[in-house]
Short mmCIF file of C-alpha atoms in Angstrom, two decimals:
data_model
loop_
_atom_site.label_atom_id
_atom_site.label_comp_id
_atom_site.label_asym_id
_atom_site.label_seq_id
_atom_site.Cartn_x
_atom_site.Cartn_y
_atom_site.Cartn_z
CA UNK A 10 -17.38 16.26 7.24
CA UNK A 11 -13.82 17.06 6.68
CA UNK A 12 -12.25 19.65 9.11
CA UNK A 13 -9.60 21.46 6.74
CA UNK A 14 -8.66 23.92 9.14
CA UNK A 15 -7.16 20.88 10.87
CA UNK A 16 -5.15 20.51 7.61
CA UNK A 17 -2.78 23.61 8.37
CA UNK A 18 -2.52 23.14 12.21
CA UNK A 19 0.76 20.69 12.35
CA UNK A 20 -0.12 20.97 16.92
CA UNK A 21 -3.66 19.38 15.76
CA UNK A 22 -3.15 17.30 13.50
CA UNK A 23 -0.44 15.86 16.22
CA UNK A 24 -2.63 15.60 18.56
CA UNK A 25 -5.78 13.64 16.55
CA UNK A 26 -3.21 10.97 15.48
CA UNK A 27 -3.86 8.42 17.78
CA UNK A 28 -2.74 5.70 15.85
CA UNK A 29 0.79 7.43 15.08
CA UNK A 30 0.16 7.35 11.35
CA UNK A 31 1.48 10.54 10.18
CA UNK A 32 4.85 9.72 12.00
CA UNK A 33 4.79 6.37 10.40
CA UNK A 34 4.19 8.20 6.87
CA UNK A 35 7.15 10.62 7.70
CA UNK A 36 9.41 7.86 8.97
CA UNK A 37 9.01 5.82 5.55
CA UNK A 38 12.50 6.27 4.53
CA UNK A 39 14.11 5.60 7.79
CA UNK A 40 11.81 2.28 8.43
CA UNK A 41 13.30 1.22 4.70
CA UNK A 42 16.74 1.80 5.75
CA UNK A 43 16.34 -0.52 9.25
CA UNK A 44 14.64 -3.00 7.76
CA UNK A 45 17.55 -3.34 5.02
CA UNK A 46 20.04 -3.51 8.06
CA UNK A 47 17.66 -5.95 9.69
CA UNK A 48 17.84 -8.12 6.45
CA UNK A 49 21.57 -8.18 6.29
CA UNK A 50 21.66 -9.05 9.99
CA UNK A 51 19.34 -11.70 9.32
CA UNK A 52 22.06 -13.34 6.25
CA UNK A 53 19.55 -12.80 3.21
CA UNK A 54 22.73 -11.27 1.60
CA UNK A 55 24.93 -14.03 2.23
CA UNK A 56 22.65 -16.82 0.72
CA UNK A 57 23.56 -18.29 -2.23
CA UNK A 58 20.61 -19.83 -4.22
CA UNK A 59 20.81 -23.00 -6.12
CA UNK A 60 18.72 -21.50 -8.59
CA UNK A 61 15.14 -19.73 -9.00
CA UNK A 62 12.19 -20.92 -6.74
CA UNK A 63 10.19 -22.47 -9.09
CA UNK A 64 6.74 -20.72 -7.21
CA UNK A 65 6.73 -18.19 -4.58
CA UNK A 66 4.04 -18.07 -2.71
CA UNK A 67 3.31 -15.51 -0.32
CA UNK A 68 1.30 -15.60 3.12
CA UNK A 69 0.32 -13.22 5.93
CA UNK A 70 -2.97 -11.25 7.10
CA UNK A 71 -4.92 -8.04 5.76
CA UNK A 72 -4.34 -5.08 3.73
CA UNK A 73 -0.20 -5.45 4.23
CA UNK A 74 0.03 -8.79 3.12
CA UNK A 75 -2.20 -8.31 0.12
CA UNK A 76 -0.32 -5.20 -0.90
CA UNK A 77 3.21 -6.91 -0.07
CA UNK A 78 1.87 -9.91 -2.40
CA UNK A 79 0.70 -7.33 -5.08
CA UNK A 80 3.95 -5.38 -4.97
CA UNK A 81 6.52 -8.07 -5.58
CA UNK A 82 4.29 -9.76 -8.00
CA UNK A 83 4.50 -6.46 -10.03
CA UNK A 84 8.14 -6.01 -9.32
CA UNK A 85 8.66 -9.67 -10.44
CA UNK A 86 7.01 -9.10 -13.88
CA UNK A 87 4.65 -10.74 -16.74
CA UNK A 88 6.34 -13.63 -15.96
CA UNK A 89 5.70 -13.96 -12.24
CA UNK A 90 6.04 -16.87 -10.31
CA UNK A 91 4.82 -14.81 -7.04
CA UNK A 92 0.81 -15.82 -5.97
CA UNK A 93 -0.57 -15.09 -2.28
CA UNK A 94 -2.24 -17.72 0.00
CA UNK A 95 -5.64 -16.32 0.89
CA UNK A 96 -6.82 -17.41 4.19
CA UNK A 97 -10.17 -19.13 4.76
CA UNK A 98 -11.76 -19.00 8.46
CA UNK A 99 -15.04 -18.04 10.18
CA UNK A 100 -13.50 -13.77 11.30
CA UNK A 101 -11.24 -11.65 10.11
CA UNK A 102 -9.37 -12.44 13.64
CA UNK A 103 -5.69 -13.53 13.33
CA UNK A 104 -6.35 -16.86 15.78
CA UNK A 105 -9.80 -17.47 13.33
CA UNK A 106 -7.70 -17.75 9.89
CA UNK A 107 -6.03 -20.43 8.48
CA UNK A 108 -3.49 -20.97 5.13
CA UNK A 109 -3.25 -24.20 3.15
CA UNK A 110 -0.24 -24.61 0.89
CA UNK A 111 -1.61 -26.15 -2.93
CA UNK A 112 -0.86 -29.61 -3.63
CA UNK A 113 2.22 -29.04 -5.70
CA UNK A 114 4.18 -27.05 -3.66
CA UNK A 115 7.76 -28.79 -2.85
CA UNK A 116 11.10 -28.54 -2.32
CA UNK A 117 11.72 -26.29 -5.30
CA UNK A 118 8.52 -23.60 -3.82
CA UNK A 119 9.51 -20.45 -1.47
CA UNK A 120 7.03 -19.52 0.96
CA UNK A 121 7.20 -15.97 2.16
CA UNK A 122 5.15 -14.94 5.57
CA UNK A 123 4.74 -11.39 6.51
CA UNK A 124 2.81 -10.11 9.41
CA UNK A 125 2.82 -7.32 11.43
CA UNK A 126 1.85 -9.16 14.35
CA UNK A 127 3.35 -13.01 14.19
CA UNK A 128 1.37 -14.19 16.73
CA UNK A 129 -1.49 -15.86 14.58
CA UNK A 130 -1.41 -19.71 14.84
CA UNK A 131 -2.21 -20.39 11.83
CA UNK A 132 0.69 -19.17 10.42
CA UNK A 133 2.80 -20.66 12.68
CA UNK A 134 1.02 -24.34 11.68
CA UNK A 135 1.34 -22.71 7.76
CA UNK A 136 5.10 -22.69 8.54
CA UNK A 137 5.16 -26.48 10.15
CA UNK A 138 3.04 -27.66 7.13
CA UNK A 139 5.93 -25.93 4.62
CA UNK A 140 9.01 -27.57 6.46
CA UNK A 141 7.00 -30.97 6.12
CA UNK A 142 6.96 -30.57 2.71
CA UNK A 143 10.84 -29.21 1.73
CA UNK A 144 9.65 -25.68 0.64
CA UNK A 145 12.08 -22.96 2.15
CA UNK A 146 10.15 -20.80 4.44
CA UNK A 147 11.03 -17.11 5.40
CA UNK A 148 8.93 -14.71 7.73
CA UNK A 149 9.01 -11.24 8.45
CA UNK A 150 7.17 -10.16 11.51
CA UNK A 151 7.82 -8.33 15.20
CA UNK A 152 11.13 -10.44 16.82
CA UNK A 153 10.07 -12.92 20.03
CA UNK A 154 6.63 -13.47 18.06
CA UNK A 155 5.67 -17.11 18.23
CA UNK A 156 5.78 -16.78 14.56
CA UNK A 157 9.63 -16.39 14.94
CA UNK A 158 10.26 -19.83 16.85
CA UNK A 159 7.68 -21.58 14.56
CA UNK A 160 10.21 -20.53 11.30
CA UNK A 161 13.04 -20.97 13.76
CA UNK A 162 12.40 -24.69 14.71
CA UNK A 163 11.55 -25.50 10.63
CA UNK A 164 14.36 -24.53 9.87
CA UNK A 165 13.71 -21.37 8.20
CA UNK A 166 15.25 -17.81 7.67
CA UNK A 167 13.40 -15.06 10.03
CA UNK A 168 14.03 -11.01 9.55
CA UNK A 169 12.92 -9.26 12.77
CA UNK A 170 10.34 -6.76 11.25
CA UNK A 171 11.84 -2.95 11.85
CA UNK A 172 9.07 -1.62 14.04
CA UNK A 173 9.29 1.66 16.52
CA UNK A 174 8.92 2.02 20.11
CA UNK A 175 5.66 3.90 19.74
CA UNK A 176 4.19 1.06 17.82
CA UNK A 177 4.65 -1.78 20.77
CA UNK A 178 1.63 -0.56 22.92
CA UNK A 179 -0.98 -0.03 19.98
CA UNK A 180 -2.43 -2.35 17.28
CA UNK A 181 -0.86 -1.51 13.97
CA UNK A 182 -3.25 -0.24 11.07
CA UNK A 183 -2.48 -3.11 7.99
CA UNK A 184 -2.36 0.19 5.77
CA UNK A 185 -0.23 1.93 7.90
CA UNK A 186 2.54 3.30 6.10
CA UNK A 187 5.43 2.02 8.31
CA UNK A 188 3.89 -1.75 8.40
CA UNK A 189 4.48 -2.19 4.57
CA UNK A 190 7.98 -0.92 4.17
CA UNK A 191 9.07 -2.69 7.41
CA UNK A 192 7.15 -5.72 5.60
CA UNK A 193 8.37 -5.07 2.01
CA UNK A 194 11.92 -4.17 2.19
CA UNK A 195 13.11 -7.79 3.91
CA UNK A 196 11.25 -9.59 0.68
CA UNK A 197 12.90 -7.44 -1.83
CA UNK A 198 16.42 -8.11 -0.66
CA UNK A 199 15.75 -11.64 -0.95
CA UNK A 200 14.08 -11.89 -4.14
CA UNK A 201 17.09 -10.14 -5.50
CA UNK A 202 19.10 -12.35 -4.20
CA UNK A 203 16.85 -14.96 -6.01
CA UNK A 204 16.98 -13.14 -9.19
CA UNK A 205 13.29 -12.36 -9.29
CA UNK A 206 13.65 -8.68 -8.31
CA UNK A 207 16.20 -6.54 -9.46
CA UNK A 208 16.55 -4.49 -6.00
CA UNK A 209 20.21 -4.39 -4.68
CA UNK A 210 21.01 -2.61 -1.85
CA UNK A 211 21.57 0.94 -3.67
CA UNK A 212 18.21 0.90 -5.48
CA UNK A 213 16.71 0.57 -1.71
CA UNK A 214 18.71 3.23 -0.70
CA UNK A 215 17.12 5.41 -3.46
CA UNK A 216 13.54 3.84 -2.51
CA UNK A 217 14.35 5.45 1.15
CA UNK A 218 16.07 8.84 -0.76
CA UNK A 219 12.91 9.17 -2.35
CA UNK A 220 10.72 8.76 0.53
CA UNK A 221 12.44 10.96 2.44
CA UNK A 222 11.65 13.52 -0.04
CA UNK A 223 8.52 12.78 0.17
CA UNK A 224 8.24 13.35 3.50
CA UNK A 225 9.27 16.77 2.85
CA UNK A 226 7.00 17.57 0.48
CA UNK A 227 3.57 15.99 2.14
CA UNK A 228 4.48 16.32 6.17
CA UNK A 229 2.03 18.57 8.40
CA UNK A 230 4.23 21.92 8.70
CA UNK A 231 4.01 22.14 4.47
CA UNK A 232 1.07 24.22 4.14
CA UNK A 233 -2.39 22.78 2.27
CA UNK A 234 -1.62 24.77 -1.27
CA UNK A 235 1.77 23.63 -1.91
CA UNK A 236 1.23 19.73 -0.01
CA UNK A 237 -0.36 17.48 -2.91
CA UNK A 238 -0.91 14.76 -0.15
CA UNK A 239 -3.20 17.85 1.71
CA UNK A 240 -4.21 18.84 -1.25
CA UNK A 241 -5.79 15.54 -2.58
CA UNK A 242 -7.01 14.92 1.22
CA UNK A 243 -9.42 17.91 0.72
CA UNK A 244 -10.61 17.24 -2.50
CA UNK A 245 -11.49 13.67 -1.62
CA UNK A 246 -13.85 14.84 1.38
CA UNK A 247 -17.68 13.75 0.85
CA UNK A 248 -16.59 12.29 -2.74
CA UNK A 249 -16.76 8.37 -4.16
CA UNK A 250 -12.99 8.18 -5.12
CA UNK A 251 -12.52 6.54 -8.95
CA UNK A 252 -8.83 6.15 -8.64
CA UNK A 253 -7.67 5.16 -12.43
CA UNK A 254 -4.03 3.61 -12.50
CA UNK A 255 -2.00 3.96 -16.08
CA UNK A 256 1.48 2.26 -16.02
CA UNK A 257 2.81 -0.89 -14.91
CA UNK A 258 4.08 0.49 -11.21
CA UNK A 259 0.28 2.92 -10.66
CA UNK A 260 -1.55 -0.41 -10.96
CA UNK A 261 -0.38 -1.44 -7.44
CA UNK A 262 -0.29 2.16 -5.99
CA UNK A 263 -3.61 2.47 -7.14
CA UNK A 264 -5.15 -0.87 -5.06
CA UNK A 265 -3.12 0.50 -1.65
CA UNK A 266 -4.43 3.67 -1.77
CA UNK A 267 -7.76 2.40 -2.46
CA UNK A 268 -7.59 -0.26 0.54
CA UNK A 269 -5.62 2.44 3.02
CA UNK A 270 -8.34 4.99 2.48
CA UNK A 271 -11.33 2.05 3.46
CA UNK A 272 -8.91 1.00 6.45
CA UNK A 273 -8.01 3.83 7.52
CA UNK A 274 -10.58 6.67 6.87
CA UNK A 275 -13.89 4.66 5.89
CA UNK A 276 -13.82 6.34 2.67
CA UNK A 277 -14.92 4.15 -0.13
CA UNK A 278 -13.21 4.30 -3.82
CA UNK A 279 -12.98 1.99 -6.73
CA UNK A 280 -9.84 1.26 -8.75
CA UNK A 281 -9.41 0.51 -12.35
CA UNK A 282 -6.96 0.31 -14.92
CA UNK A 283 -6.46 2.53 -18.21
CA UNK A 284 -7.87 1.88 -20.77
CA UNK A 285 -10.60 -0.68 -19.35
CA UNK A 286 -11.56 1.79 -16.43
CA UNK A 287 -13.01 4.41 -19.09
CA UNK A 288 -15.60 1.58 -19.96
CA UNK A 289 -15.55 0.06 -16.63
CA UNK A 290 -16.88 3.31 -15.01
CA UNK A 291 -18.79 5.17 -18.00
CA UNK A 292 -22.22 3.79 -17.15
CA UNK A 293 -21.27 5.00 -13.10
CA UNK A 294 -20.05 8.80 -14.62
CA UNK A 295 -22.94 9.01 -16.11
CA UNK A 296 -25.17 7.95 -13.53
CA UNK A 297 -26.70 10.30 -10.22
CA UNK A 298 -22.58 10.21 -8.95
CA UNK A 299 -21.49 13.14 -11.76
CA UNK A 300 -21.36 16.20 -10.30
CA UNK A 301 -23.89 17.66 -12.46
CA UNK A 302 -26.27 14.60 -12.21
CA UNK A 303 -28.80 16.61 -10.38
CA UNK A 304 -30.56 19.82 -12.05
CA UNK A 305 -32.32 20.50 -9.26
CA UNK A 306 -29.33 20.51 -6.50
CA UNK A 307 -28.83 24.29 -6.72
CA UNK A 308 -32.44 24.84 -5.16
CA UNK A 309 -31.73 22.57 -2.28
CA UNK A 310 -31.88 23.31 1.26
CA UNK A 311 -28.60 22.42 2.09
CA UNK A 312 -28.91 23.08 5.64
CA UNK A 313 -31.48 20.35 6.34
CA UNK A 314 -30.07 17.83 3.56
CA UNK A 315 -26.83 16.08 3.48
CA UNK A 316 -24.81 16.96 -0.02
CA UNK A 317 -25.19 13.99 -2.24
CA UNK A 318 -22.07 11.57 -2.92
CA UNK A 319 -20.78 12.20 -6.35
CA UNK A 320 -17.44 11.15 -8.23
CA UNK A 321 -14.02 12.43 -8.23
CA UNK A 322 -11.55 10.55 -10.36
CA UNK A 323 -7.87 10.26 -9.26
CA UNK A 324 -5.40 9.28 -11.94
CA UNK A 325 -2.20 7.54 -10.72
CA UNK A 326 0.15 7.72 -13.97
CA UNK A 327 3.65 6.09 -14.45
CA UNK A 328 5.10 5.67 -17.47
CA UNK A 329 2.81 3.96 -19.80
CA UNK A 330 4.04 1.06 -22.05
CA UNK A 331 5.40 2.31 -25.73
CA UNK A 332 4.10 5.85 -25.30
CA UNK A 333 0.91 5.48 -25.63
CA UNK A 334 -1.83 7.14 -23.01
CA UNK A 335 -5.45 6.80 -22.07
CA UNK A 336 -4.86 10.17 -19.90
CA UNK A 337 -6.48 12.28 -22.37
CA UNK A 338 -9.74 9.99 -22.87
CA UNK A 339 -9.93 10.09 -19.12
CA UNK A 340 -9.92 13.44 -18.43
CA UNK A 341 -12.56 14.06 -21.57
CA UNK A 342 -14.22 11.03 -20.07
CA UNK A 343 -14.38 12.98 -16.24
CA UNK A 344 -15.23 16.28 -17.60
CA UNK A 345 -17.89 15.38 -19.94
CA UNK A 346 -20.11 14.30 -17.14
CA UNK A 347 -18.77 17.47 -14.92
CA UNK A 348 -16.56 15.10 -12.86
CA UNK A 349 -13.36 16.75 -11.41
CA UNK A 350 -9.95 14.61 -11.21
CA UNK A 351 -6.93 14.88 -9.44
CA UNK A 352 -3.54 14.04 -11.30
CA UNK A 353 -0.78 12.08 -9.67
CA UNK A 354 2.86 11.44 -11.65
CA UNK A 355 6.04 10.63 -10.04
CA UNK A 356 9.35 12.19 -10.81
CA UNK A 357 11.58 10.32 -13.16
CA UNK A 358 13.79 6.98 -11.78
CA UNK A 359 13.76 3.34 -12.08
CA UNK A 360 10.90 1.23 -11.14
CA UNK A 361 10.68 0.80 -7.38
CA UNK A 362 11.37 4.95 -7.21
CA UNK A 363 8.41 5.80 -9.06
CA UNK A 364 6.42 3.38 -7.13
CA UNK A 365 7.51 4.34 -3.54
CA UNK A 366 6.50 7.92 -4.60
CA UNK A 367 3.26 6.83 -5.55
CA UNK A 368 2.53 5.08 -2.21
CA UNK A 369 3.96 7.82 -0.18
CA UNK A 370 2.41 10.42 -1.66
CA UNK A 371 -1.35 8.72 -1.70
CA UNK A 372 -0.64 7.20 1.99
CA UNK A 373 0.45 11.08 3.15
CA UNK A 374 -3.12 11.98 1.62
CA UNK A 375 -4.76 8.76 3.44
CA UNK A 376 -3.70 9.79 6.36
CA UNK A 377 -4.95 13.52 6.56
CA UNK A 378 -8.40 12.37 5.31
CA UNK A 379 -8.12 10.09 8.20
CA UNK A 380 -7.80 13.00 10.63
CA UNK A 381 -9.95 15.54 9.27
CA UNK A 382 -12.59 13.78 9.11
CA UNK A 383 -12.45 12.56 12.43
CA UNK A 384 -12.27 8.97 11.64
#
């Protein structure tokens, strides 16, 4: 059950956040901003490519690599040479998992390993396997990891992940919102210097701008009515989450916000993309999970039986592709079955601004589910 008084008590909320995630969310822009210093510290500005890598491939545990992976292979285009290494081993435990580079990889390949912890040794091996082979290795992850001498002694380039005091004495969430811009930014300032990603330093600077604002909008003193992040928090309690995704940047807004809300709430969702998630999801709309699926709900003794699970759609919109929109079959498509749905659309900019607003806003909203409801 979500507690929404907790919503509109800033002292509360505070307090409940455990894991620091709210002051992660808030701290977005800043952690953008060190981790661009810590990239130019590191020399990614100063290297001078012989060329584009002919594969990137991209390595590193949980939700933060997967995201990171989806992100820059967005970013990068139709055209992408970006694909993440998937891990194989018996747990999800960091010293359980190992990476295999594919046969081809060479001295033309880039491999790109981002953790927030660095002390897994099977990246460290992944590393040792990469220099063996010629490919150019480059790691973000916390600085003295035994990640960091691993990429050190093969000869690789290592970018000290920007991480805050608060965060050395507790595990960090993989969907915590600090993790993937402290993972994120480091890659994108060497993929532009690669000419895969067109992210100088000023368009960061707007990425951490934006954020900021953000932060302004969606942080716990802005009251529940006039804080989307609150807003959508509340209206996702007790619901199965549809989020729909229309526009090249929503696509990998969408998947985060559908793998911080199972990470860091419990709350489960299911992601598609416009058009296909109007067919994708029809049959489920017009199943039990409608709203209005039951005739017999409003005689129910709602005292002495839980309220059934039933759909709420979430549409994440950027700009679609030529004009054209699914967003009015969507909402006929959720209101024909008595489904409600949330609407999400960034404020005009380039690329990577629409998308950091996307991720902030939906990783503020994360986050308050996450502490309402107790989780």
């Amino acid at each position: 059950m979500l507690n929404e008084s907790l919503l509109d008590a800033p002292e509360a909320l505070a307090e409940a956040d455990r894991r620091a995630l709210l002051r992660g969310a808030a701290e977005a822009g800043a952690r953008v901003r060190t981790a661009a210093r810590h990239a130019t510290e590191a020399g990614v500005h100063d290297l001078k490519p012989d060329g584009r890598p002919r594969g990137i491939l991209i390595a590193g545990p949980g939700a933060a690599a997967i995201c990171v992976a989806d992100l820059l292979g967005t970013l990068a285009g139709a055209t992408s040479p970006v694909a993440r290494l998937a891990p194989t081993g018996v747990a999800p435990a960091g010293g359980a998992l190992r990476w295999e580079l594919p046969g081809w990889t060479g001295s033309v390949d880039l491999l790109l390993i981002a953790t927030p912890d660095g002390s897994e040794p099977g990246l460290s091996l992944l590393a040792e396997q990469a220099y063996r082979r010629g490919c150019t290795v480059v790691a973000v992850s916390p600085a003295d990891s035994p990640l960091a001498e691993a990429v050190r002694d093969s000869h690789g380039l290592f970018v000290p992940m920007a991480t805050a005091p608060y965060e050395l004495d507790t595990p960090l969430a993989a969907s915590s919102p600090g993790v993937l811009w402290a993972l994120l930014t480091p890659l994108l300032a060497l993929l532009d210097r690669t000419g895969i990603v067109a992210a100088p330093p000023d368009v960061v600077q707007k990425v951490a701008d934006r954020l900021d604002l953000v932060a302004e909008r969606c942080g716990p003193a802005v009251a529940t009515y006039s804080n989307p992040a609150k807003t959508l928090a509340a209206e996702l309690a007790d619901a199965l989450t549809l989020v729909w995704t229309e526009g090249v940047s929503a696509g990998p807004a969408g998947r985060r916000f559908a793998a911080a809300l199972a990470e860091l709430s419990g709350h489960p969702s299911l992601v598609a993309e416009l058009p296909e998630a109007l067919s994708a999801h029809s049959a489920l709309l017009a199943g039990r999970l409608a709203a209005g699926a039951d005739p017999d709900d409003f005689f129910r003794d709602r005292v002495e039986e839980p309220a059934a699970l039933h759909a709420r759609v979430v549409l994440l919109r950027d700009r679609p592709i030529g004009g054209l929109t699914a967003a009015p079959a969507a909402r006929d498509l959720a209101l024909s079955h008595d489904t409600p749905i949330s609407e999400l659309e960034p404020e005009p900019g380039d690329e990577l601004e629409t998308l950091a607003e996307l991720i902030a806003v939906t990783d503020f909203a994360a986050v308050y589910l996450a502490l309402a409801s107790g989780t």
